[in-house]
Each structure stands twice: as structure tokens, then as C-alpha cells.
Amino acid sequence: EAGVTQFPSHSVIEKGQTVTLRCDPISGHDNLYWYRRVMGKEIKFLLHFVKESKQDESGMPNNRFLAERTGGTYSTLKVQPAELEDSGVYFCASSQVSGGAGEQYFGPGTRLTVT
Amino acid sequence: AQSVAQPEDQVNVAEGNPLTVKCTYSVSGNPYLFWYVQYPNRGLQFLLKYITGDNLVKGSYGFEAEFNKSQTSFHLKKPSALVSDSALYFCAVRGSGGSYIPTFGRGTSLIVHP
């Protein structure tokens, strides 16, 4: 079974540019999550999809971030325009259930550097 | 609100020695506790979790963790460290009755010296 995959693995962009990150969850997992880790800090929750619907987007920093999950399969996270403070590692995770005590399965992350 | 503290940014241990990576938490209700590990250039991998029952939880790669309710701690342990255990370790918590989104700690870098 393939795990969670993310693309690209690294992205270096200039301030003001646009970047789109992609996440492919484990097949059959309705729940998809985006997280971000700024260097040396906690892994912070951004948002949660159940199939194609946004269940919780309370962690999205501002309206420069747009997440989509059309068709309930893969998801994209667009940052437009990027700012310096957006630099960090963006993780995607998926799970079969959102409640209970099930663990989430994480992808390798996308390291975003905004210069 | 739920929170996790990993008081050590880095833990150094010699190969063959026991290791402990510390984690304390705060949560409403009963806690669900998790440990994840991130190897270089890899994603977070699930190691183990505590839901209920025995306070000593055994997980992958010979790791175990001890849940201590009175001290609100969930320290990760291994009796004999390997160089290949060197990685970044994250503790996470969520409450059984609250938000299903886990709160993560800052991570602890474990370095095992040959």
C-alpha cells in the first residue's frame, strides 16, 4: 500500500510569488490534514478535509493560503503571494477516521523556502 | 486548550545505553497520546500510542512509553539505543472528548553516538 505522498519535496521561491503544494493521501482515506512546521517550532495544524469538504480550517494563517480537495482525492495548498514567514515544512496527513484514537499517516513534507 | 511540552531540544546518548525522551501534556478529559519519529528526509512515522489500559505501551523499533497520569507525562524510552535511532521525535496529544486534531510538541532531536 502506497503511503501519503507530497510534491514537490522542496520549493524555493521569491517573496510575492505563488507556490502550489500537492498531497496524495492513502487510498481510501477520507480524512486529509495539512500541517506546517516552522524551523524549531511545533507542528501546527492548518486544516482538515473530510472527502472534498473542509471540516476545520481554523489553523489557516490568513487568506493568502487556499486549500482544495476537488473530488475528495488529492489536495492542493496554494500560497499566493508568498511571504518570508511562510517558510517551513508543510506536512500532509491522512486517516480513515477523524474521531476515536486512530493515528494519522504523514507524508514526507514539502520544504518551502521563501527568499 | 491542549498543549504538549518537550523540554529538551536535543538528547545525546551513547549506543547501547538506555534513552529517554521526555513529554508532558495538558488536556481536558482523558488523553490520547502519540509518539511520532521523523528520520532525515522522511515523513513522520507513527511509533506508538496510549489510549487506555496498561500504562506501559510498546511500539515499533523496540520503543516504549510510560503514561503517568499524576505527572501528566508520556516519556518515550528504549532500553538500548542504536545509532539508527538518531532522528527527530514528536509527542502529540488530543483529548478523548475534545478536538480530534492532535497538538504536537516542538520535537526532540535524538543523537545516538557510536
Short mmCIF file of C-alpha atoms in Angstrom, two decimals, chain A residues 10 33 35 37 40-43 45 48 55-56 89 91 98-109, chain B residues 4 9 32 34 36 38 41-46 49 51 88 90 94 99-107:
data_model
loop_
_atom_site.label_atom_id
_atom_site.label_comp_id
_atom_site.label_asym_id
_atom_site.label_seq_id
_atom_site.Cartn_x
_atom_site.Cartn_y
_atom_site.Cartn_z
CA HIS A 10 11.50 21.23 -1.87
CA TYR A 33 -4.93 17.17 7.04
CA TYR A 35 0.17 20.92 8.97
CA ARG A 37 6.34 23.26 10.98
CA GLY A 40 12.42 24.52 15.57
CA LYS A 41 8.78 25.04 16.40
CA GLU A 42 5.75 22.84 16.92
CA ILE A 43 3.92 21.14 14.11
CA PHE A 45 -2.48 22.27 12.31
CA HIS A 48 -8.81 19.22 7.75
CA GLN A 55 -14.19 20.23 8.15
CA ASP A 56 -11.93 22.59 10.05
CA VAL A 89 7.91 22.33 6.17
CA PHE A 91 3.13 18.16 6.06
CA SER A 98 -11.26 11.52 12.25
CA GLY A 99 -12.53 10.68 15.69
CA GLY A 100 -11.53 7.96 18.07
CA ALA A 101 -7.92 7.21 18.75
CA GLY A 102 -6.71 6.42 15.28
CA GLU A 103 -3.34 7.72 14.25
CA GLN A 104 -2.68 9.84 11.21
CA TYR A 105 -0.29 8.83 8.46
CA PHE A 106 2.08 11.54 7.36
CA GLY A 107 3.77 12.33 4.11
CA PRO A 108 7.44 13.32 3.82
CA GLY A 109 6.62 17.01 3.75
CA VAL B 4 2.47 19.44 24.80
CA ASP B 9 15.61 20.24 22.17
CA TYR B 32 -4.87 10.11 23.74
CA PHE B 34 1.13 9.60 20.49
CA TYR B 36 6.00 10.01 16.05
CA GLN B 38 10.94 11.69 11.67
CA ASN B 41 14.22 13.40 4.54
CA ARG B 42 11.29 11.25 5.60
CA GLY B 43 7.80 11.94 6.86
CA LEU B 44 6.60 11.42 10.38
CA GLN B 45 6.18 7.78 11.25
CA PHE B 46 3.85 6.57 13.96
CA LYS B 49 0.03 5.47 21.25
CA ILE B 51 -5.46 5.19 24.69
CA LEU B 88 13.54 13.83 15.44
CA PHE B 90 7.47 14.34 18.30
CA ARG B 94 -5.57 15.03 21.96
CA SER B 99 -10.90 18.32 19.39
CA TYR B 100 -9.85 15.36 17.29
CA ILE B 101 -6.92 17.38 15.98
CA PRO B 102 -3.72 16.45 17.84
CA THR B 103 -1.43 19.06 19.34
CA PHE B 104 2.25 18.39 18.74
CA GLY B 105 5.31 19.30 20.72
CA ARG B 106 8.34 21.08 19.28
CA GLY B 107 10.21 17.90 18.73
#
